[in-house]
PDB file of N, CA and C in Angstrom:
ATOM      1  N   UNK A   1       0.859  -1.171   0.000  1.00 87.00           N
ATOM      2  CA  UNK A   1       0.000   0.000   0.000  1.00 87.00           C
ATOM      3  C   UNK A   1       0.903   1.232   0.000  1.00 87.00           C
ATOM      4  N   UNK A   2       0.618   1.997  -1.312  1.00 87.00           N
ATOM      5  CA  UNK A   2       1.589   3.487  -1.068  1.00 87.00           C
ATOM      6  C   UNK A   2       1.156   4.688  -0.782  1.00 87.00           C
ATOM      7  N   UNK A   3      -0.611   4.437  -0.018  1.00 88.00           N
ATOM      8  CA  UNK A   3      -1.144   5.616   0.511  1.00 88.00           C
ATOM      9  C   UNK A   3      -2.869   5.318  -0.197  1.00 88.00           C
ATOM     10  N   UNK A   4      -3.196   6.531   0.097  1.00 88.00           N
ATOM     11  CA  UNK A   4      -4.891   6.886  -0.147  1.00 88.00           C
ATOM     12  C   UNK A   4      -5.489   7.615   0.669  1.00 88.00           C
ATOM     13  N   UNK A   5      -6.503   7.135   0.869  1.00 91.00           N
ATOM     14  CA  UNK A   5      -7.875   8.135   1.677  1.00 91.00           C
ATOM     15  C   UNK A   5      -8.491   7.245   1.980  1.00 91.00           C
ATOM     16  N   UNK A   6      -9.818   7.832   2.821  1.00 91.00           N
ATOM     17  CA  UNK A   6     -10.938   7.211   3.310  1.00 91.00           C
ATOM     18  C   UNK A   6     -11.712   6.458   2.592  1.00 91.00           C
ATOM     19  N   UNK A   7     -11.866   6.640   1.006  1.00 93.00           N
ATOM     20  CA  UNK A   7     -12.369   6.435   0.108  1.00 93.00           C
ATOM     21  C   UNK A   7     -11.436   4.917  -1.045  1.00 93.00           C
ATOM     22  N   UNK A   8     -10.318   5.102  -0.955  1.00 95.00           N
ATOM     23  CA  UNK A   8      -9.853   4.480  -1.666  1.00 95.00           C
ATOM     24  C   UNK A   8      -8.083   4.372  -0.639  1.00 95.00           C
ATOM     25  N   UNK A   9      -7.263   3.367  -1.816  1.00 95.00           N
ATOM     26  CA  UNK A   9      -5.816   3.115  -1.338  1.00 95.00           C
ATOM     27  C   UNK A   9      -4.720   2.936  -2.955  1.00 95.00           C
ATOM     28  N   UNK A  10      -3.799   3.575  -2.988  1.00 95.00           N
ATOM     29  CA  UNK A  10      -2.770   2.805  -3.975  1.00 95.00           C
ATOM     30  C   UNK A  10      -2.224   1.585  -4.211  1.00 95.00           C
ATOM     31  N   UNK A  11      -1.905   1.184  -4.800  1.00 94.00           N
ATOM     32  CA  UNK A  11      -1.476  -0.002  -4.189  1.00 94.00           C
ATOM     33  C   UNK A  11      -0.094  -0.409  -5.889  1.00 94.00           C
ATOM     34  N   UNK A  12       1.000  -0.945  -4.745  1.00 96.00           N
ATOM     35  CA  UNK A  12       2.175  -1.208  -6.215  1.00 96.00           C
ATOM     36  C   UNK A  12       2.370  -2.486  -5.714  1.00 96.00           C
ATOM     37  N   UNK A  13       2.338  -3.249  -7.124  1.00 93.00           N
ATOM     38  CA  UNK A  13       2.407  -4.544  -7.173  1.00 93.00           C
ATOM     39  C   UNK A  13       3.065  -5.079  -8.502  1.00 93.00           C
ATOM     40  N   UNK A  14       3.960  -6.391  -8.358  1.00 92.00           N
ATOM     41  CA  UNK A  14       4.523  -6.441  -9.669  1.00 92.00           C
ATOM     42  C   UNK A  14       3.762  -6.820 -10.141  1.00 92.00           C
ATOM     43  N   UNK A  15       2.027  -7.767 -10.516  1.00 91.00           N
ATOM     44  CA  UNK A  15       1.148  -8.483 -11.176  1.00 91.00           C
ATOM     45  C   UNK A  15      -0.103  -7.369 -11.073  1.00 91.00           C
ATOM     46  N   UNK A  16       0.373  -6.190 -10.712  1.00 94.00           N
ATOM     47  CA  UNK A  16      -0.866  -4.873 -11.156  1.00 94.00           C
ATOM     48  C   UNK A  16      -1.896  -4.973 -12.152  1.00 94.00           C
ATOM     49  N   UNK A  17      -1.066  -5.336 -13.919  1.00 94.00           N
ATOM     50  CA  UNK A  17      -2.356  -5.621 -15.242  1.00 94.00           C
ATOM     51  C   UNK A  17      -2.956  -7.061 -14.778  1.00 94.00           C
ATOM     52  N   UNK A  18      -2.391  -7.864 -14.308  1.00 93.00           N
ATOM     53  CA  UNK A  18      -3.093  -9.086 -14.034  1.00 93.00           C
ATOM     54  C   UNK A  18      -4.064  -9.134 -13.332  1.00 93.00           C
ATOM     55  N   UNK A  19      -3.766  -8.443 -11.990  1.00 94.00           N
ATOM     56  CA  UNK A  19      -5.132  -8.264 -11.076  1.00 94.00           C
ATOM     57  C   UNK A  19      -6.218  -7.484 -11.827  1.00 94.00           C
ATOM     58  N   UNK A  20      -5.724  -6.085 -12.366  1.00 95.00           N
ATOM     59  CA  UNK A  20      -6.693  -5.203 -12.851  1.00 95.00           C
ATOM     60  C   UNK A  20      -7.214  -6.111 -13.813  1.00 95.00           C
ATOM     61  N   UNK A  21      -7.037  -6.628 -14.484  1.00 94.00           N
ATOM     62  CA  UNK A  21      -7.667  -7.931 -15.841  1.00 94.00           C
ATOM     63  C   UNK A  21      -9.150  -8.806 -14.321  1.00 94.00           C
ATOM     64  N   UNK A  22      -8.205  -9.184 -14.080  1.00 94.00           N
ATOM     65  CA  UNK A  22      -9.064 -10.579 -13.390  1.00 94.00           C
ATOM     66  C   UNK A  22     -10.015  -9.708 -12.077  1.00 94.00           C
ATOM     67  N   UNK A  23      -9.918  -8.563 -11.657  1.00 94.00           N
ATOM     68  CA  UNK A  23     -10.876  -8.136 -10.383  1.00 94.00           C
ATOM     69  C   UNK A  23     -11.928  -7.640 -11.531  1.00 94.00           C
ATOM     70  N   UNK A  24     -11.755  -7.079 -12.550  1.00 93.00           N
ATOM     71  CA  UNK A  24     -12.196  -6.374 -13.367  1.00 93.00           C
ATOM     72  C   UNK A  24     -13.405  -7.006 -14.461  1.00 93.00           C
ATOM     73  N   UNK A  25     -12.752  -8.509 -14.446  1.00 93.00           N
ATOM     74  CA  UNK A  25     -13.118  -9.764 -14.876  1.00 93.00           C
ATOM     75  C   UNK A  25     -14.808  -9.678 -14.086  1.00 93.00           C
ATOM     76  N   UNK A  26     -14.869  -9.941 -12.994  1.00 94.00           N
ATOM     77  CA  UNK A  26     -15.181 -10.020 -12.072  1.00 94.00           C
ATOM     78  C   UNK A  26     -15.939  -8.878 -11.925  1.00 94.00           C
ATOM     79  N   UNK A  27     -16.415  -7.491 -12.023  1.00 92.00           N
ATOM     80  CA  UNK A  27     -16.920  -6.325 -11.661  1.00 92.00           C
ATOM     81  C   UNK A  27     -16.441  -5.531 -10.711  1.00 92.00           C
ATOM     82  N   UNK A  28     -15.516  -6.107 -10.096  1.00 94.00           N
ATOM     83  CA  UNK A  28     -14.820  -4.903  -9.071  1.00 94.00           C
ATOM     84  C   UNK A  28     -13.743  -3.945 -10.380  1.00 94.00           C
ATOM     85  N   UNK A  29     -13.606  -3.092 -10.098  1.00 90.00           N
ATOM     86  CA  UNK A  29     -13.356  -1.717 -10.747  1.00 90.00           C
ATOM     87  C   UNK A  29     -11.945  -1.357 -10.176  1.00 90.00           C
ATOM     88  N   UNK A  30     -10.823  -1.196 -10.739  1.00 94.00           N
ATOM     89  CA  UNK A  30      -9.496  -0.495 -10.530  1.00 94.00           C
ATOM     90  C   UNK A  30      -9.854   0.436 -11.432  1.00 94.00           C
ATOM     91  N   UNK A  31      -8.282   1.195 -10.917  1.00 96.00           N
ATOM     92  CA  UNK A  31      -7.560   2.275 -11.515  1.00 96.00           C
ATOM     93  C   UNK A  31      -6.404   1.353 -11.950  1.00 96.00           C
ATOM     94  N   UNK A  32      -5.994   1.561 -13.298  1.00 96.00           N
ATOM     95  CA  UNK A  32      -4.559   1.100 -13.778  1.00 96.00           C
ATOM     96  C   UNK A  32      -4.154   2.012 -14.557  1.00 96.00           C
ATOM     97  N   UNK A  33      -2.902   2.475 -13.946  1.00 93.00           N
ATOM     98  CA  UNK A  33      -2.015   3.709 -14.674  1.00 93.00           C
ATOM     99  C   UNK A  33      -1.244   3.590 -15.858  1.00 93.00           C
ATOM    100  N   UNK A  34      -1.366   3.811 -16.817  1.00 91.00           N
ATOM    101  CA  UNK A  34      -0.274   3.529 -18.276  1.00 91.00           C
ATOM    102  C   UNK A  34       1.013   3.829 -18.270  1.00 91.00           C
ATOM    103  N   UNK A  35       1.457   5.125 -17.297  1.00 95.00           N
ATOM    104  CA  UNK A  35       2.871   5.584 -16.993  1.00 95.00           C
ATOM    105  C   UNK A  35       3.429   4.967 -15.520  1.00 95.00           C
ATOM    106  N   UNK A  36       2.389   4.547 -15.131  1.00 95.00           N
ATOM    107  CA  UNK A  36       2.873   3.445 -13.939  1.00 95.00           C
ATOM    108  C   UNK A  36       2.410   1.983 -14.023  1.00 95.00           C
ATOM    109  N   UNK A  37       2.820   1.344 -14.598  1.00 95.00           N
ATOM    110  CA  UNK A  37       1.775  -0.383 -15.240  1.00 95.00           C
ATOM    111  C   UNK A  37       1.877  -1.167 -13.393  1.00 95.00           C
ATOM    112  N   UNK A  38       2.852  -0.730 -12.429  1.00 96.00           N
ATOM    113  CA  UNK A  38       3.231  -1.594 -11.279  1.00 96.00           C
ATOM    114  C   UNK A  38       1.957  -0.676 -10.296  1.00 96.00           C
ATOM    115  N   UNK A  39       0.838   0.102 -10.484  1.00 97.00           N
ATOM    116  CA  UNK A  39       0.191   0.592  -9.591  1.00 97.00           C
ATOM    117  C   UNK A  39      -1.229   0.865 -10.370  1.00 97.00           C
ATOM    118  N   UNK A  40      -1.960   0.898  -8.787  1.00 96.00           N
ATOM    119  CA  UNK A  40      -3.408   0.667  -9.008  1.00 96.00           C
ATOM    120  C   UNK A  40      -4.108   1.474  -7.711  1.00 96.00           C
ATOM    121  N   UNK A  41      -5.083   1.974  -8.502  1.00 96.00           N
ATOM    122  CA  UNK A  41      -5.987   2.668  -7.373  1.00 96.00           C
ATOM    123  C   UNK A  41      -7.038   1.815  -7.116  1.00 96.00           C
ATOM    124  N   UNK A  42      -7.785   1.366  -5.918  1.00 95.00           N
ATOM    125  CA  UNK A  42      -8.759   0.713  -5.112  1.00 95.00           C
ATOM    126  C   UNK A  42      -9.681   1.330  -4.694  1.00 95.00           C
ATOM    127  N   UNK A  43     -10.995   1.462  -5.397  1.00 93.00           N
ATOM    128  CA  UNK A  43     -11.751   2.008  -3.934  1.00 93.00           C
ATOM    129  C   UNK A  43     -12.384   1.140  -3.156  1.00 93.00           C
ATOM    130  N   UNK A  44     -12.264   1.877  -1.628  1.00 95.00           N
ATOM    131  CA  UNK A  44     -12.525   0.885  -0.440  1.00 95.00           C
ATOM    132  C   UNK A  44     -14.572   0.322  -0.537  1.00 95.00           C
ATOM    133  N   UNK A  45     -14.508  -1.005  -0.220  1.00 95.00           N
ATOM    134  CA  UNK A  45     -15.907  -1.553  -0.258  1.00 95.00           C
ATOM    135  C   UNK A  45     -16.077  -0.302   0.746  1.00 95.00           C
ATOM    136  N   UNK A  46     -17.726  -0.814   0.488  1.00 94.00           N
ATOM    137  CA  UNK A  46     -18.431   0.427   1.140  1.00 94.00           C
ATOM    138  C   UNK A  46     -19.571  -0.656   2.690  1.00 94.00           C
ATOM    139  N   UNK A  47     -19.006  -2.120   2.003  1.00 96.00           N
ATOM    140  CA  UNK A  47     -19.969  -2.576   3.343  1.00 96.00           C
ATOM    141  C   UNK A  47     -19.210  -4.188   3.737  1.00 96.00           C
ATOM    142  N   UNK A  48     -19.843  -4.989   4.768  1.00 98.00           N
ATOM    143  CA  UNK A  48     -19.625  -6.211   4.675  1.00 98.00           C
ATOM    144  C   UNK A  48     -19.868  -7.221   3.612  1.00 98.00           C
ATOM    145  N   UNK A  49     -20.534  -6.950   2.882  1.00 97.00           N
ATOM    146  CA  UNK A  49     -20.530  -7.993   1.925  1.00 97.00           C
ATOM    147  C   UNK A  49     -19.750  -7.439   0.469  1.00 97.00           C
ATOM    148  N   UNK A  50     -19.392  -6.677   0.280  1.00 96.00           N
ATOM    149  CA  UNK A  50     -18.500  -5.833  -0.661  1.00 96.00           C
ATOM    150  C   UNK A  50     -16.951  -6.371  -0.204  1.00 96.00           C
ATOM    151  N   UNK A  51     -16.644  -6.239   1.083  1.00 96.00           N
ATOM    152  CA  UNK A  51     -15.302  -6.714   1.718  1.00 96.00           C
ATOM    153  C   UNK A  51     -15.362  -8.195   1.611  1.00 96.00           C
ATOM    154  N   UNK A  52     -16.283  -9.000   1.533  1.00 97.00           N
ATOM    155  CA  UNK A  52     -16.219 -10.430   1.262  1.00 97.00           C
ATOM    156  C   UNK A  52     -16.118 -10.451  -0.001  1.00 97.00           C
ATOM    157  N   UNK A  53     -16.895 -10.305  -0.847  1.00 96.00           N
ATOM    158  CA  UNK A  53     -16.527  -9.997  -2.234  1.00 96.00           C
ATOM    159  C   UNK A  53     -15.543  -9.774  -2.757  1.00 96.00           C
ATOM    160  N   UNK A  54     -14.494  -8.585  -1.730  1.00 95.00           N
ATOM    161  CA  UNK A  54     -13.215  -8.590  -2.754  1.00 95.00           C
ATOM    162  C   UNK A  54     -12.198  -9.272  -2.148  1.00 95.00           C
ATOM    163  N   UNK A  55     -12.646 -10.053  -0.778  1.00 96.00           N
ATOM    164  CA  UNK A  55     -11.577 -11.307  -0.517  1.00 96.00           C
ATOM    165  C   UNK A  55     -11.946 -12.409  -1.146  1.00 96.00           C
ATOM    166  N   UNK A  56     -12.803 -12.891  -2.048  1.00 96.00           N
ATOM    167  CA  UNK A  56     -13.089 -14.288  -1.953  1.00 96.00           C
ATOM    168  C   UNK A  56     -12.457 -13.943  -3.950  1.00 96.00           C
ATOM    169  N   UNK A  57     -13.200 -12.743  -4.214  1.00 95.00           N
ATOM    170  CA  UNK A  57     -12.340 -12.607  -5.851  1.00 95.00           C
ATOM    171  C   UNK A  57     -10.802 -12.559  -5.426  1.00 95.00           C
ATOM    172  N   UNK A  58      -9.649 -11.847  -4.765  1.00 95.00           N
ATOM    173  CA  UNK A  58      -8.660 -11.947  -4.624  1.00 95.00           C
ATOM    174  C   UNK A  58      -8.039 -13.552  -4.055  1.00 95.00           C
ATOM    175  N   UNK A  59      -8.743 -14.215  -3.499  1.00 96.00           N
ATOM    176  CA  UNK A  59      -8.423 -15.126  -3.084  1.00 96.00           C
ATOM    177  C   UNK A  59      -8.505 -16.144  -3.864  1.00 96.00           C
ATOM    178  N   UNK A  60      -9.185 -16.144  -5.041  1.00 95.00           N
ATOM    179  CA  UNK A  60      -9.369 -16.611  -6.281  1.00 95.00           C
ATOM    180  C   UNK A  60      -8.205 -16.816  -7.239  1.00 95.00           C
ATOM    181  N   UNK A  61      -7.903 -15.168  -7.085  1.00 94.00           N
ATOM    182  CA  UNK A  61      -6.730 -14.454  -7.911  1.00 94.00           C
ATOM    183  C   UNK A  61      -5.395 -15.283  -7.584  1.00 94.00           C
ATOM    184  N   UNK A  62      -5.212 -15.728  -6.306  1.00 93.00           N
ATOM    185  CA  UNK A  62      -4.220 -15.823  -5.620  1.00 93.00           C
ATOM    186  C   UNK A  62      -3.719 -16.900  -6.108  1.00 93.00           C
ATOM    187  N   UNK A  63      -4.487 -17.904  -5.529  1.00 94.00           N
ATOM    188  CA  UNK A  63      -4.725 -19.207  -5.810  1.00 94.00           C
ATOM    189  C   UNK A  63      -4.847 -19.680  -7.255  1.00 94.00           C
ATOM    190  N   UNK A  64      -5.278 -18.923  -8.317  1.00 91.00           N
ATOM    191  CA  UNK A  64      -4.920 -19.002  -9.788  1.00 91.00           C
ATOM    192  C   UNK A  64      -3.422 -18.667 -10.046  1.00 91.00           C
ATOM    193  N   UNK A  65      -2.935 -17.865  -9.513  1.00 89.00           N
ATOM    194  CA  UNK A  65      -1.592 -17.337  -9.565  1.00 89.00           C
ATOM    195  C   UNK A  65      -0.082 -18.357  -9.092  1.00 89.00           C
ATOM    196  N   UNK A  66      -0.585 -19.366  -8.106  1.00 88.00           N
ATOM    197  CA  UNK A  66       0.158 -19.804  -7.580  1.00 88.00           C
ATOM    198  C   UNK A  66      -0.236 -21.080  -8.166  1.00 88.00           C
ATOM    199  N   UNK A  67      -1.283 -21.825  -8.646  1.00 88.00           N
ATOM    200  CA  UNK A  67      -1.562 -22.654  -9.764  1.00 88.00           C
ATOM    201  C   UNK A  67      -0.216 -22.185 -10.987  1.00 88.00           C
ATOM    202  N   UNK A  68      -0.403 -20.958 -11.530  1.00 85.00           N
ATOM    203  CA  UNK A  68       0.500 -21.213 -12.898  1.00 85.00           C
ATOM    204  C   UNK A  68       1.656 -20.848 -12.465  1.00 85.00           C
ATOM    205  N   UNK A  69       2.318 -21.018 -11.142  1.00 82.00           N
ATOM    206  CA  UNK A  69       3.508 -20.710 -10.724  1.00 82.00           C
ATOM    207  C   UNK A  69       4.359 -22.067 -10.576  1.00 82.00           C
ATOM    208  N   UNK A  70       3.352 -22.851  -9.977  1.00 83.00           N
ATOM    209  CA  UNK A  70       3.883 -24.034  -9.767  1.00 83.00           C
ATOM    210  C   UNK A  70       3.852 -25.228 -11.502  1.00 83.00           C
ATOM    211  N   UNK A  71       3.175 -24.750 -12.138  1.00 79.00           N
ATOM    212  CA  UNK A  71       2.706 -25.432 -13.390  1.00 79.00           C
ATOM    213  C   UNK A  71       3.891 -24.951 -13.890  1.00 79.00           C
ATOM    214  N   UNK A  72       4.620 -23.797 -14.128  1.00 73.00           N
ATOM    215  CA  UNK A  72       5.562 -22.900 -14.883  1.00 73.00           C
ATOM    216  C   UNK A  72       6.557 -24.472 -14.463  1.00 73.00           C
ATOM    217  N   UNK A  73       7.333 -24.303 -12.914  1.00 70.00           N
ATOM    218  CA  UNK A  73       8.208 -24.647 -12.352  1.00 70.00           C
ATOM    219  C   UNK A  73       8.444 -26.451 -12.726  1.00 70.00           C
ATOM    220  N   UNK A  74       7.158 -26.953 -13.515  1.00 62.00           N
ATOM    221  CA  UNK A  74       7.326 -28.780 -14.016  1.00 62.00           C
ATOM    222  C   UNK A  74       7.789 -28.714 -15.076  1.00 62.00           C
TER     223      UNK A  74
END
């Protein structure tokens, strides 16, 4: 996390277009910067079931990610 507001957070990550692809996939909404491809703006859920929502899509993400990590490595 490299900052934000009440409303939202930055966030730099080396798999930034990937997430923004796959949350996006999904209907949750980034910011993805063209002069920054490693950062992304978030805005914060607005309730409990919005915050489940974007753990169970990230947790998705994750777990797809570490699927073609280990697939890469055979």
């Amino acid at each position: 996390v490299m900052g934000g507001t009440t409303l939202f957070r930055f966030l730099r990550l080396p798999h930034a277009a990937d997430l923004f692809a796959a949350l996006g996939g999904r209907g949750i909404l980034l910011r993805h910067f063209a002069d920054r491809p490693d950062v992304l703006r978030a805005g914060l859920p607005g309730s409990e079931e919005e915050w489940q929502r974007l753990e169970t899509v990230l947790a998705e993400w994750a777990s797809r990610r570490e699927l073609q990590s280990k697939g890469s490595k055979q």
